[in-house]
Coordinates of C-alpha atoms (C1' of nucleotides) in Angstrom, one line a residue:
Chain A
M1 CA 82.1 -20.1 133.0
T2 CA 85.6 -18.5 134.9
I3 CA 88.9 -19.2 135.1
R4 CA 89.8 -20.9 137.6
L5 CA 93.8 -21.3 139.6
Y6 CA 95.7 -22.8 141.5
D7 CA 97.0 -20.3 144.2
T8 CA 100.4 -22.1 145.6
A9 CA 99.1 -20.5 148.7
T10 CA 95.7 -21.7 149.8
R11 CA 96.1 -24.8 148.0
E12 CA 93.9 -25.2 145.8
V13 CA 92.2 -24.1 142.5
R14 CA 90.1 -20.8 143.2
D15 CA 88.1 -19.2 140.7
F16 CA 89.8 -16.1 139.2
V17 CA 88.5 -12.8 140.6
P18 CA 90.1 -9.9 139.5
L19 CA 90.5 -7.1 141.5
E20 CA 89.2 -4.6 138.5
E21 CA 86.4 -6.0 136.3
G22 CA 87.5 -6.5 133.4
K23 CA 91.5 -6.7 134.2
A24 CA 94.3 -8.7 134.7
S25 CA 97.5 -7.8 136.4
L26 CA 100.2 -10.1 136.6
Y27 CA 104.1 -10.1 137.5
V28 CA 106.6 -12.7 136.7
C29 CA 109.5 -13.1 138.2
G30 CA 112.0 -13.7 135.5
L31 CA 116.0 -14.4 135.1
T32 CA 118.8 -13.8 136.8
V33 CA 121.1 -12.5 133.5
Q34 CA 124.2 -13.6 134.0
S35 CA 124.8 -16.9 131.4
E36 CA 123.0 -18.4 128.5
P37 CA 119.6 -19.3 129.2
H38 CA 119.0 -23.0 128.4
V39 CA 115.6 -25.4 128.8
G40 CA 114.7 -25.0 132.1
H41 CA 115.2 -20.8 132.3
V42 CA 112.6 -20.6 129.6
R43 CA 109.7 -22.6 131.2
S44 CA 108.4 -20.3 133.1
G45 CA 108.5 -17.7 129.6
V46 CA 106.9 -19.8 127.7
N47 CA 103.8 -21.0 130.5
F48 CA 103.1 -17.8 132.1
D49 CA 103.2 -16.5 128.4
V50 CA 100.2 -19.5 127.2
L51 CA 98.6 -17.5 131.0
Q52 CA 98.9 -14.1 129.3
R53 CA 97.7 -15.4 126.1
W54 CA 94.5 -16.6 127.7
L55 CA 93.9 -14.2 129.7
R56 CA 92.8 -11.9 126.3
F57 CA 91.4 -14.4 124.8
R58 CA 88.7 -14.8 128.3
G59 CA 88.6 -10.9 127.3
Y60 CA 90.6 -9.6 129.7
D61 CA 92.5 -6.8 129.3
V62 CA 96.3 -7.4 130.5
T63 CA 98.6 -5.7 132.2
F64 CA 101.7 -8.5 132.6
I65 CA 104.8 -7.7 134.2
R66 CA 108.3 -9.4 134.0
N67 CA 111.8 -8.1 135.5
I68 CA 115.6 -9.1 135.2
T69 CA 117.6 -9.3 137.9
D70 CA 120.7 -7.5 136.4
I71 CA 122.7 -7.4 139.7
D72 CA 123.4 -9.9 141.9
D73 CA 126.6 -11.7 143.6
K74 CA 126.9 -14.4 140.7
I75 CA 127.0 -11.7 138.1
L76 CA 129.6 -10.3 140.2
A77 CA 131.8 -13.3 140.5
K78 CA 131.3 -14.4 137.5
S79 CA 132.2 -11.1 135.7
A80 CA 135.3 -11.2 137.5
E81 CA 136.7 -14.4 136.6
Q82 CA 135.6 -13.5 132.7
G83 CA 137.5 -10.0 133.1
R84 CA 134.9 -7.7 132.0
P85 CA 132.4 -5.3 133.7
W86 CA 129.2 -6.6 135.3
Y87 CA 126.9 -4.9 133.7
N88 CA 128.6 -6.2 130.3
L89 CA 128.1 -9.6 131.1
A90 CA 124.7 -9.2 132.0
Y91 CA 123.7 -7.3 129.5
A92 CA 124.7 -9.6 126.6
M93 CA 123.5 -12.5 128.6
K94 CA 119.9 -10.0 128.2
I95 CA 120.2 -9.5 125.0
E96 CA 120.8 -14.0 124.5
L97 CA 118.1 -14.7 127.0
D98 CA 115.6 -12.3 124.7
R99 CA 116.5 -13.8 121.4
A100 CA 115.6 -17.1 123.3
Y101 CA 112.4 -15.6 124.1
S102 CA 111.5 -15.0 120.9
A103 CA 113.0 -18.2 119.4
L104 CA 110.3 -19.9 120.5
N105 CA 107.5 -17.1 120.5
V106 CA 106.8 -15.8 123.9
A107 CA 105.4 -12.4 124.0
A108 CA 106.9 -9.6 124.9
P109 CA 105.5 -8.5 128.8
T110 CA 103.3 -4.9 129.0
Y111 CA 107.5 -3.7 130.6
E112 CA 110.2 -5.5 131.7
P113 CA 111.7 -3.4 134.2
A114 CA 115.5 -4.1 135.1
A115 CA 116.6 -4.4 139.2
T116 CA 119.1 -1.3 139.0
G117 CA 116.7 1.3 137.3
H118 CA 114.6 1.0 140.3
T119 CA 116.7 1.4 143.7
P120 CA 114.9 4.2 144.3
E121 CA 112.1 2.9 145.1
M122 CA 113.4 0.3 147.2
I123 CA 115.0 2.2 149.5
V124 CA 112.2 4.1 149.7
M125 CA 110.1 0.9 150.7
I126 CA 112.9 -0.1 153.0
E127 CA 112.7 3.3 154.9
E128 CA 109.8 3.1 155.5
L129 CA 109.9 -0.9 157.1
I130 CA 112.0 0.8 158.9
A131 CA 109.6 3.0 160.4
R132 CA 107.2 0.1 161.3
G133 CA 109.7 -1.1 163.1
H134 CA 109.6 -4.4 160.1
A135 CA 113.6 -3.2 159.2
Y136 CA 117.2 -2.5 160.9
P137 CA 119.8 -1.5 159.4
A138 CA 122.8 -3.5 160.7
A139 CA 124.5 -3.0 163.9
D140 CA 127.8 -3.5 162.7
A141 CA 129.5 -1.0 159.7
S142 CA 128.5 -3.9 156.7
G143 CA 126.2 -0.7 155.7
D144 CA 123.2 -4.0 155.6
V145 CA 119.7 -3.3 156.0
Y146 CA 117.7 -6.3 157.5
F147 CA 113.7 -7.7 156.9
D148 CA 113.2 -8.3 161.1
V149 CA 111.0 -11.7 160.7
R150 CA 110.2 -11.9 164.2
S151 CA 108.3 -8.8 163.5
W152 CA 106.1 -9.7 161.2
P153 CA 103.9 -12.6 162.6
S154 CA 102.3 -14.1 159.7
Y155 CA 105.8 -15.1 157.9
G156 CA 105.8 -17.8 156.4
E157 CA 102.0 -18.2 155.7
L158 CA 103.4 -18.7 151.9
T159 CA 104.9 -21.7 152.2
H160 CA 102.9 -22.7 155.4
Q161 CA 106.0 -22.9 157.7
G162 CA 106.6 -21.6 161.4
I163 CA 110.1 -19.6 161.6
D164 CA 110.9 -22.1 164.3
D165 CA 111.4 -24.5 162.1
M166 CA 112.9 -23.6 159.7
E167 CA 116.4 -24.4 159.7
P168 CA 119.0 -21.8 160.0
A169 CA 121.1 -21.5 156.9
A170 CA 124.0 -23.0 158.1
D171 CA 126.9 -21.3 155.3
A172 CA 124.6 -17.5 155.9
D173 CA 127.3 -15.2 157.5
P174 CA 125.2 -14.2 160.5
R175 CA 126.7 -10.2 160.0
G176 CA 124.7 -7.7 161.2
K177 CA 121.5 -9.9 162.0
R178 CA 119.6 -9.9 165.2
D179 CA 118.3 -13.7 163.7
P180 CA 119.3 -16.1 161.6
R181 CA 116.4 -16.2 159.2
D182 CA 116.6 -12.2 158.7
F183 CA 117.4 -10.9 155.1
A184 CA 118.6 -9.0 153.1
L185 CA 117.3 -5.8 151.6
W186 CA 119.8 -3.5 151.1
K187 CA 123.5 -5.3 150.8
G188 CA 126.5 -2.5 151.8
R189 CA 129.3 -2.3 149.0
K190 CA 131.7 -4.7 150.3
E191 CA 135.8 -3.7 149.0
S192 CA 136.2 -6.0 146.7
E193 CA 133.3 -5.1 144.4
P194 CA 133.2 -2.5 141.5
E195 CA 132.2 0.6 142.8
T196 CA 130.6 0.3 139.6
A197 CA 127.9 -1.8 141.6
S198 CA 127.3 0.5 143.5
W199 CA 124.5 3.1 144.5
P200 CA 123.9 6.1 147.0
S201 CA 121.4 5.0 149.9
P202 CA 121.0 6.4 152.8
W203 CA 122.9 3.6 154.7
G204 CA 125.5 4.3 152.5
R205 CA 126.9 3.1 149.3
G206 CA 125.1 -0.7 148.0
R207 CA 122.8 -2.3 146.5
P208 CA 119.4 -4.3 146.8
G209 CA 118.9 -7.0 147.9
W210 CA 117.3 -9.7 145.8
H211 CA 114.0 -9.2 147.5
I212 CA 113.1 -5.6 147.3
E213 CA 113.3 -5.5 143.8
C214 CA 110.5 -7.5 142.7
S215 CA 108.3 -5.5 145.7
A216 CA 109.6 -3.0 144.8
M217 CA 109.0 -3.5 140.7
A218 CA 105.5 -4.7 141.9
G219 CA 104.5 -2.4 143.2
K220 CA 105.4 0.4 140.7
Y221 CA 104.0 -0.5 137.9
L222 CA 101.1 -2.6 139.2
G223 CA 100.4 -0.8 142.4
P224 CA 100.5 -2.2 146.5
A225 CA 97.5 -4.8 145.0
F226 CA 97.1 -7.0 142.0
D227 CA 96.1 -10.1 140.8
I228 CA 99.1 -12.9 140.2
H229 CA 102.8 -13.2 141.3
G230 CA 104.6 -16.1 138.8
G231 CA 107.8 -17.8 138.9
G232 CA 109.1 -20.8 139.2
V233 CA 109.0 -23.1 141.9
D234 CA 111.7 -23.6 144.0
L235 CA 111.3 -19.9 144.2
R236 CA 108.6 -19.9 146.8
F237 CA 111.3 -20.1 150.2
P238 CA 112.3 -17.6 150.2
H239 CA 112.3 -15.2 147.6
H240 CA 108.5 -14.8 147.4
E241 CA 107.9 -15.4 150.9
N242 CA 110.0 -12.7 151.3
E243 CA 108.7 -10.4 149.2
Q244 CA 105.3 -11.3 150.4
A245 CA 106.3 -10.7 153.5
Q246 CA 108.6 -7.3 153.0
S247 CA 105.3 -5.9 151.2
R248 CA 102.6 -6.4 153.0
A249 CA 104.9 -5.3 156.2
A250 CA 105.1 -1.9 154.1
G251 CA 101.4 -1.8 154.3
G252 CA 100.3 -3.3 150.3
A253 CA 98.1 -6.3 150.4
F254 CA 100.2 -7.7 147.3
A255 CA 98.9 -10.7 144.7
S256 CA 95.2 -12.4 145.3
Y257 CA 96.6 -15.4 143.7
W258 CA 100.3 -16.5 143.4
M259 CA 101.1 -19.6 140.4
H260 CA 104.2 -21.2 140.3
N261 CA 105.6 -23.8 137.0
A262 CA 107.1 -26.9 138.0
W263 CA 110.9 -28.0 137.0
I264 CA 112.7 -29.3 133.7
T265 CA 115.0 -31.5 134.4
T266 CA 117.3 -33.9 132.7
A267 CA 118.4 -37.6 134.4
G268 CA 115.5 -36.3 137.7
E269 CA 118.4 -33.6 138.4
K270 CA 117.8 -29.9 138.2
M271 CA 119.3 -28.4 135.7
S272 CA 122.0 -26.9 136.7
K273 CA 124.3 -23.5 135.2
S274 CA 126.9 -25.3 135.6
L275 CA 125.7 -28.5 133.0
G276 CA 127.3 -27.4 130.3
N277 CA 125.7 -25.5 126.7
T278 CA 124.2 -29.1 125.6
L279 CA 120.8 -27.8 126.4
S280 CA 121.6 -24.2 125.7
I281 CA 118.5 -22.6 123.8
P282 CA 120.6 -22.2 120.7
S283 CA 121.7 -25.6 120.5
V284 CA 118.5 -27.5 121.6
L285 CA 117.1 -25.6 118.1
Q286 CA 119.5 -27.5 116.0
R287 CA 117.8 -30.4 116.6
V288 CA 114.6 -28.9 116.8
R289 CA 112.6 -26.1 115.1
G290 CA 111.2 -23.2 117.7
V291 CA 107.6 -24.2 117.5
E292 CA 108.4 -27.7 118.0
L293 CA 110.2 -27.2 121.8
R294 CA 107.5 -24.9 122.6
Y295 CA 104.8 -27.3 122.3
Y296 CA 106.9 -29.7 123.9
M297 CA 106.8 -27.3 126.6
A298 CA 103.1 -25.7 126.2
A299 CA 102.4 -30.3 125.5
A300 CA 102.4 -31.0 129.5
H301 CA 101.0 -29.6 132.6
Y302 CA 102.8 -26.2 134.0
R303 CA 102.6 -27.9 137.1
S304 CA 104.0 -31.0 135.9
H305 CA 107.9 -32.0 136.8
V306 CA 109.4 -33.0 133.2
E307 CA 112.3 -34.8 132.1
F308 CA 113.7 -33.8 129.1
S309 CA 114.9 -36.0 126.6
F310 CA 115.9 -35.2 122.8
E311 CA 113.6 -38.6 122.4
A312 CA 110.7 -37.3 124.2
L313 CA 111.2 -34.0 122.8
E314 CA 111.7 -35.2 119.3
E315 CA 107.7 -37.8 119.7
A316 CA 106.2 -34.4 120.5
A317 CA 107.2 -32.9 117.1
A318 CA 106.2 -35.4 115.4
G319 CA 102.8 -34.9 117.1
Y320 CA 102.8 -30.4 116.4
R321 CA 103.6 -31.5 112.9
R322 CA 100.7 -33.8 112.2
I323 CA 98.2 -30.6 113.1
E324 CA 100.4 -28.6 110.8
S325 CA 100.1 -30.7 108.2
F326 CA 96.7 -30.8 108.3
L327 CA 96.9 -27.0 108.2
E328 CA 98.2 -27.1 105.4
R329 CA 96.8 -29.7 103.5
A330 CA 93.7 -27.7 104.4
A331 CA 94.8 -24.1 103.2
A332 CA 95.6 -26.6 99.8
A333 CA 92.4 -27.7 99.3
L334 CA 90.4 -24.0 100.4
G335 CA 92.5 -22.1 97.3
D336 CA 93.4 -19.5 100.2
D337 CA 94.8 -18.8 104.3
V338 CA 92.4 -20.5 106.9
P339 CA 91.4 -17.6 108.8
L340 CA 91.2 -17.4 113.0
G341 CA 88.6 -19.6 113.7
V342 CA 86.3 -20.5 117.0
P343 CA 88.4 -22.3 119.7
C344 CA 86.0 -26.2 120.7
A345 CA 84.3 -26.1 123.7
D346 CA 86.4 -29.3 125.4
F347 CA 89.3 -26.9 124.6
V348 CA 88.1 -24.0 126.5
T349 CA 86.8 -25.9 129.2
A350 CA 90.6 -27.8 129.5
M351 CA 91.9 -24.1 130.0
D352 CA 89.2 -22.3 131.8
D353 CA 90.3 -25.3 134.2
D354 CA 93.6 -24.3 135.6
L355 CA 95.3 -23.7 132.0
G356 CA 95.2 -27.8 131.3
T357 CA 97.2 -27.3 128.4
P358 CA 97.2 -31.5 127.8
A359 CA 93.2 -32.0 127.8
A360 CA 92.9 -28.8 125.6
L361 CA 96.0 -30.0 123.2
A362 CA 93.9 -33.7 123.1
A363 CA 90.9 -31.7 122.2
L364 CA 92.9 -30.3 119.4
F365 CA 94.0 -33.4 118.6
E366 CA 90.1 -34.5 118.6
V367 CA 89.5 -31.7 115.5
T368 CA 92.4 -32.6 113.4
R369 CA 90.7 -36.3 113.2
E370 CA 87.9 -34.1 112.6
G371 CA 89.3 -32.3 109.5
N372 CA 91.2 -34.6 107.7
K373 CA 88.7 -36.2 107.8
L374 CA 86.6 -33.6 105.9
L375 CA 89.5 -33.2 103.7
A376 CA 88.8 -36.2 101.8
G377 CA 85.3 -34.7 100.7
D378 CA 84.1 -31.8 99.6
D379 CA 82.5 -29.7 102.4
L380 CA 84.7 -26.9 101.9
T381 CA 82.2 -24.6 105.4
A382 CA 83.0 -26.8 107.5
L383 CA 86.6 -27.7 106.1
R384 CA 87.2 -24.0 107.2
G385 CA 85.8 -24.3 110.2
S386 CA 88.1 -27.1 111.6
A387 CA 91.3 -25.6 110.5
G388 CA 90.6 -22.2 111.5
S389 CA 89.6 -23.9 114.9
V390 CA 92.6 -25.5 115.2
R391 CA 94.9 -22.1 114.4
A392 CA 92.9 -20.3 116.6
M393 CA 94.1 -23.3 119.6
L394 CA 97.5 -23.3 118.5
D395 CA 97.4 -19.3 118.6
I396 CA 96.4 -19.2 121.5
L397 CA 98.8 -21.7 122.9
G398 CA 101.2 -19.0 121.2
L399 CA 102.3 -22.3 118.5
D400 CA 100.4 -21.1 115.2
P401 CA 102.7 -22.0 112.4
A402 CA 101.1 -18.6 110.5
D403 CA 102.3 -16.8 112.8
P404 CA 105.4 -14.4 111.4
A405 CA 107.5 -14.7 115.1
W406 CA 108.2 -18.4 113.2
A407 CA 109.4 -17.1 110.0
A408 CA 111.6 -14.3 111.8
S409 CA 113.1 -16.9 113.6
G410 CA 113.7 -19.7 110.6
A411 CA 114.1 -16.3 107.5
T412 CA 116.2 -18.5 104.8
T413 CA 119.1 -16.4 103.0
D414 CA 118.8 -15.1 99.4
T415 CA 121.2 -18.0 98.7
E416 CA 118.8 -20.3 100.3
E417 CA 116.3 -19.6 98.2
R418 CA 118.3 -19.4 95.3
L419 CA 119.3 -23.4 95.5
T420 CA 115.9 -24.0 96.8
A421 CA 114.9 -22.4 92.9
A422 CA 117.6 -24.5 91.3
V423 CA 116.9 -28.1 93.4
D424 CA 113.3 -27.6 91.9
V425 CA 114.3 -27.3 88.4
L426 CA 116.4 -29.7 88.4
V427 CA 113.8 -32.1 90.6
A428 CA 111.1 -30.8 88.6
G429 CA 113.1 -32.4 85.5
L430 CA 113.3 -35.8 87.4
L431 CA 109.6 -36.1 88.2
D432 CA 108.6 -35.2 84.7
E433 CA 110.3 -38.5 83.6
R434 CA 108.6 -40.5 86.3
T435 CA 105.8 -39.0 86.0
Q436 CA 105.5 -40.2 82.1
A437 CA 106.8 -43.6 83.9
R438 CA 104.4 -44.1 85.7
A439 CA 101.9 -43.5 83.3
D440 CA 103.2 -45.9 81.7
K441 CA 103.0 -48.2 83.9
D442 CA 106.9 -48.6 83.9
W443 CA 106.7 -49.2 88.0
A444 CA 110.8 -50.5 87.5
R445 CA 111.8 -47.1 86.2
A446 CA 109.3 -45.4 88.3
D447 CA 111.2 -45.8 91.7
A448 CA 114.9 -45.7 90.2
I449 CA 114.4 -42.0 89.6
R450 CA 112.3 -41.8 93.1
D451 CA 115.0 -43.7 94.5
R452 CA 117.8 -41.8 93.0
I453 CA 116.2 -38.6 93.7
K454 CA 116.2 -39.8 97.3
S455 CA 120.3 -41.2 97.7
A456 CA 120.9 -37.0 97.2
G457 CA 118.4 -37.2 100.0
I458 CA 115.1 -35.5 98.5
E459 CA 112.0 -37.5 99.6
V460 CA 109.6 -37.5 96.9
T461 CA 105.7 -37.4 97.8
D462 CA 102.8 -38.2 95.2
T463 CA 100.2 -36.5 95.7
P464 CA 96.8 -36.1 93.8
D465 CA 98.1 -33.1 92.1
G466 CA 100.9 -34.3 91.5
P467 CA 104.9 -35.4 93.3
T468 CA 106.2 -33.1 95.5
W469 CA 109.3 -33.3 97.1
T470 CA 111.2 -32.2 100.7
V471 CA 114.5 -32.2 101.9
N472 CA 115.2 -35.0 104.1
Chain B
rG1 C1' 114.6 -31.7 161.8
rG2 C1' 110.2 -28.4 158.7
rU3 C1' 107.1 -27.7 154.0
rG4 C1' 106.1 -29.8 149.4
rG5 C1' 105.5 -32.4 145.4
rG6 C1' 106.2 -37.1 142.6
rU7 C1' 105.9 -43.3 141.4
rU8 C1' 100.2 -44.4 135.4
rG9 C1' 100.4 -48.9 129.4
rG10 C1' 107.1 -49.8 124.5
rC11 C1' 107.5 -44.2 125.5
rC12 C1' 105.8 -39.3 126.5
rG13 C1' 102.1 -37.3 129.2
rA14 C1' 96.4 -36.5 131.3
rG15 C1' 92.9 -37.9 134.8
rA16 C1' 91.5 -38.0 140.7
rG17 C1' 85.5 -43.1 143.6
rG18 C1' 82.2 -46.4 138.5
rC19 C1' 82.7 -45.3 131.6
rG20 C1' 91.2 -47.2 129.2
rA21 C1' 91.9 -38.1 127.6
rG22 C1' 95.0 -37.1 124.3
rG23 C1' 100.3 -38.4 121.5
rC24 C1' 104.4 -41.2 120.0
rA25 C1' 105.9 -45.1 118.6
rA26 C1' 104.3 -51.2 117.2
rC27 C1' 100.5 -54.5 114.7
rG28 C1' 96.2 -55.4 111.3
rG29 C1' 93.1 -53.3 108.1
rA30 C1' 90.9 -49.0 103.8
rC31 C1' 92.9 -45.5 100.8
rU32 C1' 97.9 -45.7 97.0
rG33 C1' 100.5 -49.3 91.1
rC34 C1' 104.2 -49.1 95.7
rA35 C1' 105.3 -45.9 99.0
rA36 C1' 104.4 -41.4 102.1
rA37 C1' 100.4 -38.7 104.4
rU38 C1' 95.6 -39.8 105.7
rC39 C1' 91.3 -43.2 107.9
rC40 C1' 89.5 -47.1 110.7
rG41 C1' 90.4 -50.4 114.4
rU42 C1' 94.2 -53.6 117.6
rG43 C1' 96.1 -52.4 125.3
rU44 C1' 93.4 -55.1 129.6
rA45 C1' 98.8 -48.9 132.6
rC46 C1' 98.8 -46.9 137.0
rA47 C1' 105.0 -47.9 142.4
rC48 C1' 103.9 -52.3 147.2
rG49 C1' 101.5 -54.0 151.5
rG50 C1' 96.5 -53.2 154.4
rG51 C1' 91.9 -51.0 154.4
rU52 C1' 87.1 -48.3 153.3
rU53 C1' 82.8 -49.5 149.3
rC54 C1' 78.3 -52.5 145.8
rA55 C1' 82.6 -50.2 142.9
rA56 C1' 89.5 -47.7 144.5
rA57 C1' 94.5 -45.4 139.7
rU58 C1' 91.7 -42.4 142.7
rC59 C1' 89.8 -42.1 150.0
rC60 C1' 92.2 -44.1 154.5
rC61 C1' 96.4 -46.5 157.3
rG62 C1' 101.4 -48.7 156.6
rU63 C1' 105.8 -49.2 153.6
rA64 C1' 109.9 -48.4 149.8
rC65 C1' 111.7 -45.8 146.6
rC66 C1' 112.6 -40.3 143.9
rC67 C1' 112.6 -35.0 144.0
rA68 C1' 112.3 -30.0 145.0
rC69 C1' 112.6 -25.7 148.8
rC70 C1' 114.9 -24.3 154.1
rU71 C1' 117.6 -16.5 153.6
rC72 C1' 120.2 -14.3 146.9
rC73 C1' 118.5 -21.5 141.9
rA74 C1' 114.3 -20.9 136.6

RNA sequence: GGUGGGUUGGCCGAGAGGCGAGGCAACGGACUGCAAAUCCGUGUACACGGGUUCAAAUCCCGUACCCACCUCCA
C-alpha cells in the first residue's frame, strides 16, 4: 500500500512516488508576518504537520521547508501606521506565530527561511530569467523587473487557465508592464518607502516580488526539483502558478505534487485580518485547550472548507476528551504509562488515502470503544494493545495527550500547584466524611456533602477506587 | 467573462452506484445508593426537477442558492 495524494495540478488522487526513494521533500508557503495569527492562518500549519508526521510514520526521510514572508506591501503599510520599523513588526508577529504553532504542537520544519535573507538567490534567478528571455526590466525608471507571461507558453497550466481568459487586474498599476498579466519579480524602491526595506540589485535598490522568494528558497533548500509543494487554496493563483512558471522557465522541474488546504471561515466569509482578535489563537485558547483546537482542525479533511464556530469546537473537544479519558483510565488500570503501540489497519488505510483524517478518527474511536470494554475485564495485555494503538494514532495526528508539547503550553505555576494541594487537603476531609456517610448508607448526608463541594465549583466522581474531584 | 469548490440527519462531519463512516447532542436499557463515566440499543439524511440503471446521496442533463481565485489573501 502506498500513500496517495490529491494533486491540484492533475486534479486527481495519485500514488506518491518520490523523486528519491525513501525521501520526501516538502515546501509549504508559510505566512506573511504582518498581524497576529488567527485560527484560519494556522490551518495549513496543522494540516501539513499531519502530512509530515504521516510521511515520517511511513518511513520517509522528510525534508520540510516552510518559509515566512517578512517583507511586503502590507507589512510596510501597517508598520507605517503603527509608527514602528517594518522589521520590528515582522519580527514581533513572527514570534506570535511561533507561539501559536507551539500551542498547537505544530512541529518545527527542517528549516524556516525568511524572504529578506535570500535576496542574492532571487537576484541570481531573475538574471537567469532575463538571460533566457522570460523576464525584463521595466522600460520606465522604476527599477521593477517583470516576468513575461507571454514568453512562457504553458503559463496557466497549474490552474488550467488560458492567459487570454484571465481578467486583467482592474486596479493593477500597469507601470512598465508589457502585458497587464506580467508580474513583478523585483520591485524598485519607491521614495515613500524606508531605505531599510530595500536591497541592492543590478536594477538598483529594491525588494523582492512576492512569488520569486518561494522559488528561490525552494530551489536553495530542496533543489530544482522536489516532491510536494503545499499551501492554502487561495495561493493556487497567482502565487503558485507564478512560482511554477518562473521556476520552470529558469530551468527547474519544480514540484511534482501540489497540495492545497481549504479555508476556515466564519459566517460563510473568509476570515479577514481586519476581523479583530476574537479568533486570534490566544483568545480561542481561553475557551479550549490547544490540543482540542488542533483536534478540531484535524477532524475535518484538509481539503474541506470548515465553517468555524465555537459550538462545533466545543463538540469536537468533547469527543477528544472521551479518547483522552480512556487513555487516563487505561494508564491507571495498567499501573503504568501506556507505551506507544501500533495504529489499527483502518487508520493506516484512511491516512494513506489522501490523509483521510475523518475516516482515520472513526477507526480511532472504534479502538477506543473496544478499549473501554476491555477496561471492565482483566485482560491487561489486550488493554495495553488497545491503549497503545490509540496513543500511536493520536501521536501521528499530533494529538497524543502525553506529548510534552502540551505540558509546556499548559504549564502550571508553583502557586497553582500549591493551591491544588491545599484544596486537595480540604476536599479530602469532606470526602472522608462523605465516604463514612455512604458506608452508613446515609445517602442524604452523602449527597449534602457532595452538593456543598459542588457549590464551590468542584465536581465529585465516585470510582471503584474511591472518590475523585475535579474543578468544573 | 474564465477557473475551481460546495449544498448530507437536531448539530459537526465522511463517503462517491447496492450494505446507515464516525463524533456531539437526545432518548431508552445495563451498571451505579443516586450521579458521572462506560457499554448496549434507538435515525428511514443527502438543495430542487428530470434522466440513465435491476439499483442513484453517488453517474448524466437542467435549475436554484452559497463560496473561492483571476497578478502582493492563509
